[in-house]
CSV table of C-alpha atoms in Angstrom, one decimal:
chain,number,residue,atom,x,y,z
A,1,MET,CA,92.4,85.0,127.8
A,2,TYR,CA,93.7,81.8,126.2
A,3,GLU,CA,92.9,79.4,129.0
A,4,GLN,CA,90.2,77.5,127.1
A,5,TYR,CA,92.4,77.0,124.0
A,6,GLY,CA,96.0,76.1,123.6
A,7,LEU,CA,97.4,73.6,121.1
A,8,PHE,CA,94.8,71.7,119.1
A,9,ILE,CA,96.0,68.2,118.3
A,10,ASN,CA,93.8,65.3,117.0
A,11,GLY,CA,90.5,66.9,117.9
A,12,ARG,CA,91.5,68.1,121.5
A,13,TRP,CA,92.8,71.2,123.1
A,14,THR,CA,95.9,70.9,125.3
A,15,GLN,CA,98.0,73.4,127.2
A,16,GLY,CA,101.3,71.7,126.3
A,17,SER,CA,104.4,71.6,128.5
A,18,ALA,CA,105.7,75.2,128.0
A,19,SER,CA,104.2,78.6,127.4
A,20,THR,CA,105.0,82.2,126.5
A,21,GLU,CA,103.4,85.6,127.0
A,22,VAL,CA,101.5,87.5,124.4
A,23,ILE,CA,102.0,91.3,124.7
A,24,SER,CA,99.4,93.9,124.0
A,25,PRO,CA,100.6,96.5,121.5
A,26,VAL,CA,98.2,99.0,123.1
A,27,THR,CA,99.4,98.8,126.7
A,28,GLU,CA,102.7,96.8,126.4
A,29,ARG,CA,101.3,94.5,129.1
A,30,SER,CA,100.7,90.7,129.0
A,31,LEU,CA,97.5,89.5,127.5
A,32,GLY,CA,98.1,86.0,128.8
A,33,ARG,CA,100.2,82.9,128.1
A,34,VAL,CA,99.9,80.6,125.2
A,35,PRO,CA,101.6,77.1,124.8
A,36,GLN,CA,104.8,76.6,123.0
A,37,ALA,CA,104.8,73.3,121.2
A,38,THR,CA,107.7,70.9,121.5
A,39,GLU,CA,109.0,69.0,118.6
A,40,ASP,CA,107.1,65.9,119.8
A,41,GLU,CA,103.9,67.8,120.0
A,42,THR,CA,104.3,69.1,116.5
A,43,ARG,CA,105.0,65.6,115.3
A,44,ALA,CA,101.9,64.4,117.1
A,45,ALA,CA,99.9,67.0,115.2
A,46,LEU,CA,101.5,65.7,111.9
A,47,ASP,CA,100.7,62.1,112.9
A,48,ALA,CA,97.0,63.1,113.5
A,49,ALA,CA,96.8,65.0,110.2
A,50,HIS,CA,98.2,62.0,108.3
A,51,ALA,CA,95.8,59.6,110.0
A,52,ALA,CA,92.8,61.8,109.2
A,53,LEU,CA,93.5,61.9,105.5
A,54,PRO,CA,91.3,58.8,104.6
A,55,ALA,CA,88.4,60.0,106.7
A,56,LEU,CA,88.4,63.5,105.4
A,57,ARG,CA,88.7,62.3,101.8
A,58,ALA,CA,85.9,59.8,102.4
A,59,LEU,CA,83.5,62.6,103.4
A,60,GLY,CA,83.4,63.6,99.7
A,61,GLY,CA,82.8,67.1,98.4
A,62,TYR,CA,79.3,67.3,99.7
A,63,GLY,CA,80.2,66.1,103.2
A,64,ARG,CA,83.1,68.5,103.4
A,65,ALA,CA,80.8,71.3,102.2
A,66,ASP,CA,78.3,70.6,104.9
A,67,ALA,CA,81.0,70.7,107.6
A,68,LEU,CA,82.4,74.0,106.3
A,69,HIS,CA,79.0,75.6,106.2
A,70,LYS,CA,78.5,74.5,109.8
A,71,ALA,CA,81.9,76.0,110.7
A,72,ALA,CA,80.9,79.3,109.0
A,73,ASP,CA,77.6,79.3,111.0
A,74,GLU,CA,79.5,78.9,114.2
A,75,MET,CA,82.0,81.6,113.2
A,76,PHE,CA,79.2,84.1,112.5
A,77,ARG,CA,77.6,83.3,115.9
A,78,ARG,CA,80.9,84.1,117.6
A,79,SER,CA,81.6,87.3,115.6
A,80,GLU,CA,81.7,89.6,118.6
A,81,GLU,CA,84.2,87.4,120.5
A,82,ALA,CA,86.4,87.1,117.5
A,83,ALA,CA,86.4,90.8,116.6
A,84,ARG,CA,87.4,91.7,120.2
A,85,MET,CA,90.2,89.1,120.1
A,86,ILE,CA,91.5,90.5,116.8
A,87,SER,CA,91.4,94.1,118.1
A,88,THR,CA,93.0,93.2,121.5
A,89,GLU,CA,95.9,91.3,120.0
A,90,THR,CA,96.7,93.6,117.0
A,91,GLY,CA,95.4,97.0,118.3
A,92,LYS,CA,93.5,97.6,115.1
A,93,PRO,CA,90.1,99.4,115.3
A,94,ILE,CA,87.2,97.2,116.3
A,95,ALA,CA,85.3,98.0,113.1
A,96,GLN,CA,88.2,96.8,111.0
A,97,ALA,CA,88.5,93.7,113.1
A,98,GLY,CA,84.9,92.9,112.6
A,99,ARG,CA,85.2,93.3,108.8
A,100,GLU,CA,88.2,91.0,108.8
A,101,TRP,CA,86.3,88.3,110.7
A,102,VAL,CA,83.4,88.5,108.2
A,103,LEU,CA,86.0,88.1,105.4
A,104,ALA,CA,87.3,85.0,107.1
A,105,CYS,CA,83.7,83.6,107.5
A,106,GLU,CA,83.1,84.2,103.8
A,107,GLN,CA,86.1,82.1,102.9
A,108,PHE,CA,84.5,79.1,104.5
A,109,ARG,CA,81.2,79.8,102.8
A,110,TRP,CA,82.9,80.1,99.4
A,111,TYR,CA,85.0,77.0,99.7
A,112,ALA,CA,82.1,75.0,101.0
A,113,GLU,CA,80.6,75.4,97.6
A,114,GLU,CA,83.9,74.9,95.8
A,115,ALA,CA,84.1,71.5,97.5
A,116,ARG,CA,81.1,70.5,95.5
A,117,ARG,CA,82.7,71.7,92.2
A,118,ILE,CA,85.9,69.7,92.0
A,119,TYR,CA,85.2,68.7,88.4
A,120,GLY,CA,87.0,66.2,86.2
A,121,ARG,CA,87.1,65.7,82.5
A,122,ILE,CA,86.7,63.0,79.9
A,123,VAL,CA,88.8,63.3,76.7
A,124,ASP,CA,88.6,60.9,73.7
A,125,SER,CA,91.7,58.8,73.3
A,126,ARG,CA,93.5,58.0,70.0
A,127,VAL,CA,93.4,54.3,71.0
A,128,PRO,CA,90.3,52.6,69.6
A,129,GLY,CA,87.8,52.0,72.4
A,130,GLY,CA,89.7,54.2,74.8
A,131,ARG,CA,89.2,57.4,76.7
A,132,PHE,CA,91.2,59.6,79.1
A,133,GLU,CA,89.7,60.4,82.5
A,134,ILE,CA,91.1,63.4,84.3
A,135,SER,CA,90.3,63.7,88.0
A,136,HIS,CA,91.6,65.7,91.0
A,137,GLU,CA,92.6,64.3,94.4
A,138,PRO,CA,93.7,66.0,97.7
A,139,VAL,CA,97.4,66.6,97.6
A,140,GLY,CA,97.8,65.4,101.2
A,141,VAL,CA,98.8,66.9,104.5
A,142,VAL,CA,99.2,70.7,104.4
A,143,GLY,CA,101.4,72.9,106.6
A,144,ALA,CA,99.9,76.4,106.9
A,145,PHE,CA,101.9,79.4,108.2
A,146,SER,CA,100.1,82.8,108.7
A,147,ALA,CA,101.2,86.3,109.7
A,148,TRP,CA,100.1,88.6,112.5
A,149,ASN,CA,98.7,91.5,110.6
A,150,PHE,CA,95.5,89.7,109.6
A,151,PRO,CA,95.2,86.9,112.2
A,152,ALA,CA,91.8,85.8,111.0
A,153,ALA,CA,91.7,86.4,107.2
A,154,LEU,CA,95.1,84.7,106.6
A,155,PRO,CA,94.5,81.4,108.3
A,156,ALA,CA,91.0,81.2,106.8
A,157,ARG,CA,92.4,81.6,103.3
A,158,LYS,CA,94.5,78.5,103.9
A,159,LEU,CA,92.2,76.3,106.0
A,160,ALA,CA,89.1,76.7,103.9
A,161,PRO,CA,90.5,75.6,100.5
A,162,ALA,CA,92.6,72.9,102.0
A,163,LEU,CA,89.7,71.3,103.9
A,164,ALA,CA,87.4,71.7,100.9
A,165,ALA,CA,89.9,69.8,98.8
A,166,GLY,CA,90.1,67.0,101.5
A,167,CYS,CA,93.6,68.0,102.9
A,168,PRO,CA,94.2,67.8,106.7
A,169,VAL,CA,96.0,70.9,108.0
A,170,VAL,CA,98.6,71.7,110.6
A,171,LEU,CA,98.3,75.4,111.2
A,172,ARG,CA,101.0,77.5,112.8
A,173,PRO,CA,99.6,81.0,113.4
A,174,SER,CA,101.8,83.9,114.5
A,175,SER,CA,102.8,83.7,118.2
A,176,GLN,CA,102.0,87.4,118.4
A,177,THR,CA,98.4,87.0,117.5
A,178,PRO,CA,97.4,83.4,118.1
A,179,GLY,CA,94.0,83.9,119.8
A,180,VAL,CA,91.7,84.4,116.9
A,181,ALA,CA,93.1,81.4,115.0
A,182,MET,CA,92.3,79.4,118.1
A,183,VAL,CA,88.7,80.7,118.0
A,184,MET,CA,88.5,79.7,114.3
A,185,VAL,CA,89.9,76.2,114.9
A,186,ASP,CA,87.4,75.8,117.7
A,187,CYS,CA,84.6,76.6,115.3
A,188,LEU,CA,85.9,73.9,112.9
A,189,ARG,CA,86.0,71.5,115.9
A,190,ALA,CA,82.3,72.3,116.5
A,191,ALA,CA,81.5,71.6,112.9
A,192,GLY,CA,82.3,67.9,113.4
A,193,LEU,CA,85.2,67.4,111.0
A,194,PRO,CA,87.2,64.2,111.6
A,195,ASP,CA,89.7,64.3,114.5
A,196,GLY,CA,93.0,65.4,113.1
A,197,ALA,CA,91.6,67.2,110.1
A,198,VAL,CA,92.6,70.5,111.7
A,199,ASN,CA,95.5,70.9,114.1
A,200,LEU,CA,97.1,74.0,115.6
A,201,VAL,CA,100.6,74.5,117.0
A,202,THR,CA,102.3,77.6,118.2
A,203,GLY,CA,105.9,78.0,119.2
A,204,ALA,CA,109.5,78.4,118.2
A,205,THR,CA,110.7,77.8,114.7
A,206,ALA,CA,112.9,74.9,115.7
A,207,ASN,CA,109.9,73.1,117.3
A,208,THR,CA,107.1,73.9,114.8
A,209,TYR,CA,108.3,75.0,111.4
A,210,ALA,CA,111.3,72.7,111.2
A,211,PRO,CA,109.4,69.4,111.9
A,212,ILE,CA,106.6,70.4,109.4
A,213,MET,CA,109.1,71.2,106.6
A,214,ALA,CA,111.2,68.1,107.2
A,215,ASP,CA,108.2,65.7,107.3
A,216,THR,CA,107.8,63.8,104.0
A,217,ARG,CA,104.1,63.3,104.6
A,218,VAL,CA,103.5,67.1,104.3
A,219,ARG,CA,102.9,67.5,100.6
A,220,LYS,CA,102.0,71.2,100.5
A,221,VAL,CA,102.9,74.3,102.5
A,222,SER,CA,101.3,77.7,102.3
A,223,LEU,CA,102.8,80.9,103.7
A,224,THR,CA,101.9,84.5,104.3
A,225,GLY,CA,105.0,86.3,105.3
A,226,SER,CA,108.0,88.2,104.2
A,227,THR,CA,109.9,87.6,101.0
A,228,ARG,CA,113.0,86.6,103.0
A,229,ILE,CA,111.0,83.9,104.8
A,230,GLY,CA,109.4,82.8,101.6
A,231,GLN,CA,112.8,82.3,99.9
A,232,GLN,CA,113.9,80.2,102.8
A,233,MET,CA,110.7,78.1,102.7
A,234,ILE,CA,111.2,77.4,99.0
A,235,ARG,CA,114.7,76.1,99.7
A,236,ASP,CA,113.5,74.0,102.6
A,237,ALA,CA,110.5,72.6,100.6
A,238,ALA,CA,112.8,71.5,97.8
A,239,ALA,CA,114.4,68.8,100.1
A,240,THR,CA,111.1,66.9,100.2
A,241,VAL,CA,109.6,68.3,96.9
A,242,LYS,CA,106.6,69.9,98.6
A,243,LYS,CA,104.2,72.1,96.7
A,244,VAL,CA,104.4,75.7,97.8
A,245,SER,CA,102.2,78.7,97.6
A,246,MET,CA,103.0,82.0,99.2
A,247,GLU,CA,101.8,85.6,99.5
A,248,LEU,CA,104.9,87.6,100.4
A,249,GLY,CA,105.7,91.3,100.6
A,250,GLY,CA,104.4,94.2,98.5
A,251,ASN,CA,105.4,97.7,97.6
A,252,ALA,CA,102.3,98.8,95.8
A,253,PRO,CA,102.3,101.9,93.5
A,254,LEU,CA,99.3,104.2,93.3
A,255,ILE,CA,99.0,106.5,90.3
A,256,ILE,CA,96.8,109.6,90.5
A,257,TYR,CA,96.3,110.6,86.9
A,258,GLU,CA,95.3,114.2,86.0
A,259,ASP,CA,91.8,113.1,85.1
A,260,ALA,CA,91.2,111.4,88.5
A,261,ASP,CA,88.2,112.2,90.7
A,262,LEU,CA,90.4,114.0,93.3
A,263,GLN,CA,88.0,113.9,96.2
A,264,ALA,CA,87.2,110.2,95.8
A,265,ALA,CA,90.9,109.4,95.4
A,266,LEU,CA,91.7,111.3,98.6
A,267,ASP,CA,88.9,109.7,100.7
A,268,LEU,CA,89.8,106.2,99.6
A,269,THR,CA,93.5,106.5,99.7
A,270,VAL,CA,93.7,108.0,103.2
A,271,ALA,CA,91.4,105.4,104.7
A,272,THR,CA,93.3,102.6,103.0
A,273,LYS,CA,96.8,103.8,103.7
A,274,PHE,CA,96.3,104.0,107.4
A,275,ALA,CA,94.1,101.0,107.9
A,276,ASN,CA,95.8,98.6,110.4
A,277,CYS,CA,98.4,101.3,111.0
A,278,GLY,CA,99.7,100.7,107.5
A,279,GLN,CA,100.7,97.1,108.3
A,280,VAL,CA,99.1,95.7,105.1
A,281,CYS,CA,100.9,94.1,102.3
A,282,VAL,CA,98.6,95.6,99.6
A,283,THR,CA,98.5,99.1,101.0
A,284,PRO,CA,99.6,101.9,98.6
A,285,ASP,CA,103.2,102.5,99.5
A,286,ARG,CA,104.4,104.5,96.5
A,287,ILE,CA,102.0,107.3,95.6
A,288,PHE,CA,102.6,109.0,92.2
A,289,VAL,CA,100.5,112.2,91.7
A,290,HIS,CA,100.3,114.1,88.4
A,291,ASP,CA,101.9,117.5,88.4
A,292,SER,CA,98.6,119.3,87.9
A,293,LEU,CA,97.0,117.7,91.0
A,294,TYR,CA,100.1,117.5,93.2
A,295,ASP,CA,99.6,120.4,95.5
A,296,ALA,CA,95.9,119.9,95.9
A,297,PHE,CA,96.4,116.2,96.6
A,298,ILE,CA,98.9,116.9,99.3
A,299,GLN,CA,96.7,119.5,100.9
A,300,GLY,CA,93.7,117.2,100.9
A,301,PHE,CA,95.7,114.3,102.1
A,302,VAL,CA,97.1,116.1,105.1
A,303,GLU,CA,93.7,117.6,106.0
A,304,ARG,CA,92.1,114.1,106.1
A,305,THR,CA,95.1,112.5,107.9
A,306,ALA,CA,94.9,115.1,110.7
A,307,LYS,CA,91.4,113.9,111.5
A,308,ILE,CA,92.5,110.4,112.3
A,309,LYS,CA,92.2,109.6,116.0
A,310,LEU,CA,94.8,107.3,117.5
A,311,GLY,CA,94.1,105.0,120.4
A,312,ASP,CA,93.0,101.6,121.6
A,313,GLY,CA,91.2,99.8,118.9
A,314,LEU,CA,88.5,98.7,121.3
A,315,ASP,CA,87.3,102.3,121.5
A,316,ALA,CA,84.7,102.8,118.8
A,317,ASP,CA,85.9,106.2,117.8
A,318,THR,CA,89.6,105.1,117.2
A,319,GLY,CA,90.7,105.5,113.6
A,320,MET,CA,94.1,104.0,113.9
A,321,GLY,CA,95.8,101.8,116.5
A,322,PRO,CA,99.4,101.0,117.2
A,323,LEU,CA,102.1,99.1,115.4
A,324,ILE,CA,102.4,95.5,116.4
A,325,ASN,CA,105.6,95.6,118.5
A,326,ALA,CA,108.6,97.7,119.6
A,327,SER,CA,110.8,96.6,116.7
A,328,ARG,CA,108.2,97.8,114.2
A,329,LEU,CA,108.1,101.1,116.0
A,330,ASP,CA,111.9,101.4,115.9
A,331,GLU,CA,111.9,100.5,112.2
A,332,ILE,CA,109.3,103.1,111.2
A,333,GLN,CA,111.1,105.8,113.2
A,334,SER,CA,114.3,104.9,111.3
A,335,VAL,CA,112.6,105.0,107.9
A,336,VAL,CA,111.1,108.4,108.5
A,337,ALA,CA,114.3,109.9,109.8
A,338,ALA,CA,116.3,108.5,106.9
A,339,ALA,CA,113.8,110.0,104.4
A,340,VAL,CA,113.9,113.4,106.0
A,341,ALA,CA,117.7,113.3,106.1
A,342,ALA,CA,117.7,112.5,102.4
A,343,GLY,CA,115.6,115.4,101.5
A,344,ALA,CA,111.9,114.4,101.8
A,345,ARG,CA,109.6,117.0,103.4
A,346,LEU,CA,107.6,116.0,106.4
A,347,ALA,CA,104.1,117.3,105.7
A,348,TYR,CA,102.4,115.7,108.7
A,349,GLY,CA,103.2,113.4,111.7
A,350,GLY,CA,106.6,111.7,111.9
A,351,LYS,CA,106.8,110.9,115.6
A,352,ARG,CA,105.2,109.1,118.6
A,353,PRO,CA,102.1,110.9,119.8
A,354,ALA,CA,102.8,112.9,123.0
A,355,HIS,CA,99.6,111.7,124.7
A,356,LEU,CA,100.2,107.9,124.0
A,357,GLN,CA,103.6,107.1,125.4
A,358,ASN,CA,102.5,103.6,126.4
A,359,GLY,CA,102.0,101.2,123.5
A,360,PHE,CA,103.6,101.1,120.1
A,361,PHE,CA,101.9,104.2,118.6
A,362,PHE,CA,103.2,106.3,115.8
A,363,GLU,CA,101.5,109.2,114.1
A,364,PRO,CA,100.0,108.8,110.6
A,365,THR,CA,102.8,110.3,108.6
A,366,VAL,CA,102.9,112.1,105.2
A,367,LEU,CA,106.2,112.5,103.4
A,368,VAL,CA,106.3,114.5,100.2
A,369,ASP,CA,108.8,115.4,97.5
A,370,VAL,CA,110.1,111.8,97.9
A,371,ARG,CA,112.6,110.4,95.4
A,372,ASP,CA,112.3,106.9,94.0
A,373,ASP,CA,115.7,105.9,95.3
A,374,MET,CA,114.8,106.7,99.0
A,375,ARG,CA,114.4,103.7,101.3
A,376,VAL,CA,110.8,104.8,102.1
A,377,PHE,CA,110.0,104.4,98.4
A,378,ALA,CA,112.3,101.6,97.3
A,379,ASP,CA,111.4,99.2,100.1
A,380,GLU,CA,108.1,98.2,101.7
A,381,ASN,CA,107.8,100.3,104.8
A,382,PHE,CA,104.9,98.3,106.4
A,383,GLY,CA,103.8,101.2,108.6
A,384,PRO,CA,101.7,104.4,108.7
A,385,ILE,CA,103.8,106.3,106.1
A,386,ALA,CA,102.3,107.8,103.0
A,387,ALA,CA,105.2,108.6,100.6
A,388,ILE,CA,104.2,110.9,97.8
A,389,THR,CA,106.0,112.0,94.7
A,390,ARG,CA,105.0,113.7,91.4
A,391,PHE,CA,105.0,112.6,87.7
A,392,THR,CA,104.4,114.2,84.3
A,393,THR,CA,103.6,111.6,81.7
A,394,GLU,CA,101.8,108.3,81.6
A,395,GLN,CA,104.7,106.5,80.0
A,396,GLU,CA,107.1,107.9,82.7
A,397,VAL,CA,104.9,106.9,85.7
A,398,LEU,CA,104.2,103.3,84.4
A,399,ALA,CA,108.0,102.7,84.1
A,400,ARG,CA,108.6,104.1,87.6
A,401,ALA,CA,105.8,102.1,89.1
A,402,ASN,CA,107.2,98.9,87.6
A,403,ALA,CA,110.7,99.6,88.9
A,404,SER,CA,110.4,97.1,91.8
A,405,ASP,CA,111.1,93.4,92.4
A,406,MET,CA,107.7,93.2,94.1
A,407,GLY,CA,104.4,92.6,92.2
A,408,LEU,CA,101.6,92.1,94.6
A,409,SER,CA,99.1,94.9,93.9
A,410,ALA,CA,99.0,98.2,92.1
A,411,TYR,CA,96.4,101.0,91.8
A,412,ALA,CA,95.4,103.9,89.7
A,413,PHE,CA,92.7,106.6,89.6
A,414,THR,CA,91.4,107.8,86.3
A,415,ARG,CA,88.1,108.6,84.6
A,416,SER,CA,89.2,107.2,81.3
A,417,PRO,CA,88.3,103.6,80.4
A,418,ASP,CA,91.0,103.5,77.7
A,419,ARG,CA,93.7,104.7,80.1
A,420,ALA,CA,92.4,102.3,82.8
A,421,ARG,CA,92.9,99.4,80.3
A,422,ARG,CA,96.3,100.5,79.3
A,423,THR,CA,97.3,100.8,82.9
A,424,VAL,CA,96.1,97.4,83.9
A,425,ALA,CA,97.9,95.9,80.9
A,426,ALA,CA,101.2,97.7,81.7
A,427,LEU,CA,101.5,97.3,85.5
A,428,LYS,CA,103.5,94.3,86.7
A,429,ALA,CA,101.3,93.0,89.5
A,430,GLY,CA,99.1,90.1,90.4
A,431,MET,CA,96.2,92.5,91.2
A,432,VAL,CA,95.4,95.9,89.9
A,433,GLY,CA,92.7,98.3,91.2
A,434,ILE,CA,91.2,101.1,89.2
A,435,ASN,CA,89.4,103.7,91.3
A,436,SER,CA,89.3,101.0,94.1
A,437,PHE,CA,91.4,99.3,96.7
A,438,ALA,CA,89.0,96.4,97.3
A,439,MET,CA,91.1,93.3,96.5
A,440,ALA,CA,90.3,90.9,99.3
A,441,ALA,CA,87.2,88.9,98.6
A,442,ALA,CA,86.5,85.2,98.9
A,443,GLU,CA,85.4,85.0,95.3
A,444,ALA,CA,88.6,86.8,93.9
A,445,PRO,CA,92.0,85.2,93.4
A,446,PHE,CA,94.5,87.0,95.7
A,447,GLY,CA,98.2,86.9,95.1
A,448,GLY,CA,101.2,88.4,93.4
A,449,THR,CA,104.1,87.9,91.0
A,450,ASN,CA,107.9,88.2,91.1
A,451,HIS,CA,109.2,88.5,94.7
A,452,SER,CA,105.6,88.9,96.0
A,453,GLY,CA,104.9,85.2,95.8
A,454,MET,CA,103.2,82.5,93.8
A,455,GLY,CA,99.9,80.8,93.8
A,456,ARG,CA,96.5,82.3,94.6
A,457,GLU,CA,94.2,82.4,97.6
A,458,GLY,CA,90.5,82.9,97.0
A,459,GLY,CA,88.3,82.4,94.0
A,460,SER,CA,88.0,79.2,92.1
A,461,GLU,CA,91.8,79.3,91.5
A,462,GLY,CA,92.5,79.0,95.3
A,463,ILE,CA,91.6,75.4,95.6
A,464,ALA,CA,93.9,74.3,92.8
A,465,ASP,CA,97.1,74.3,94.9
A,466,TYR,CA,95.5,71.7,97.2
A,467,LEU,CA,94.7,69.2,94.5
A,468,ASP,CA,96.8,66.7,92.4
A,469,THR,CA,95.6,65.9,88.9
A,470,LYS,CA,95.4,62.3,88.0
A,471,LEU,CA,95.1,61.0,84.4
A,472,ALA,CA,93.7,57.5,83.6
A,473,GLN,CA,93.4,55.9,80.2
A,474,LEU,CA,90.7,53.3,80.0
A,475,VAL,CA,90.5,51.0,77.0
A,476,PHE,CA,87.7,48.4,76.7
């Protein structure tokens, strides 16, 4: 499955000197072996990236735009291959995998055009005959670290803006889902970027992460991962004063006000909550339902949840696949058991499906009468658990929704434009959806506040972290 790929260093694929197995979350069997980079191989990738900086910068915005458009063309051509790779490695339904690949392609389309729009400014100086010129330059070599849950979208959000800005990249995808990142990098190879502009290494932290973070030539690092890993990266980046941007954990509140369109809220919430088996940082984790709709919401939620078919994501009629690995399965079982022991009521699911004992499957689960201090509510569960509680007043629910260190996304359903505006203003989150969960788009800045991270990926804002601002005063 991975034989034609491997490590990508200085424009060439290599199998490296060591390898490890990738395990299917559907069958628990090996999908194949991928290389494990040594420290020397990671340093070779860093050397190649540093050497490529002048050539990538010399392409200019228009040259880089042409290359990124070519890469996007190649990515669209290989959509079927990529979607099957995503589904095979993660277990997510093939339709979701296909949508993810399209989102990744669109990142390259968007940033191809942003490469042409890296504007400067001219400002009058107080010095007679002088003026200030403000320009933007690539920050330098970038280290990019992506997670397993969206193995195409997450690398694309880092590769596309970095390359558009003129920054060579060393990408370290998750070792659990490396294949689709390899397909993406191969599309960039086919686009004709300078050798060394894109490099890919996989392997142990000591052999990949550590050399990247220690190298003074790496001027920017971008992470999608847990808050704990993000905190460590900030500490490590401080030693060499690297710029950092990171999208970390979430624990998104969802508010169902009494004037919500109940059927629309139910249809969208169930589909969103159980997408990718709940392993989504922006999924609604804490569901607050107004007293007047509480019983009807639970009934409708359970009815829709019961219709979700579990199975192999490659089967077209599968609605939800497995968790990514055995440790996630153990964690989700523990979270559900703790919630029930603390007094939450199990309205649906809560166990491994009897007909799927191979693979890391867990039923879509609905917990109701949940208290705010329960672990399932207070912490991001990152699994197929819908935790539902009730509320009475707008003021009360906004205070409870904000009672978290996280601040990635938040949602509400209401028919009132005034209430929608008040809610958006009150919620402490980088992204707020009103009657919608659609946050991820190439043209929209994606990211959070507080312990959910810093910086933005997507939109015109997304390229800013890959640029340094230079001021020149000219007097003639």
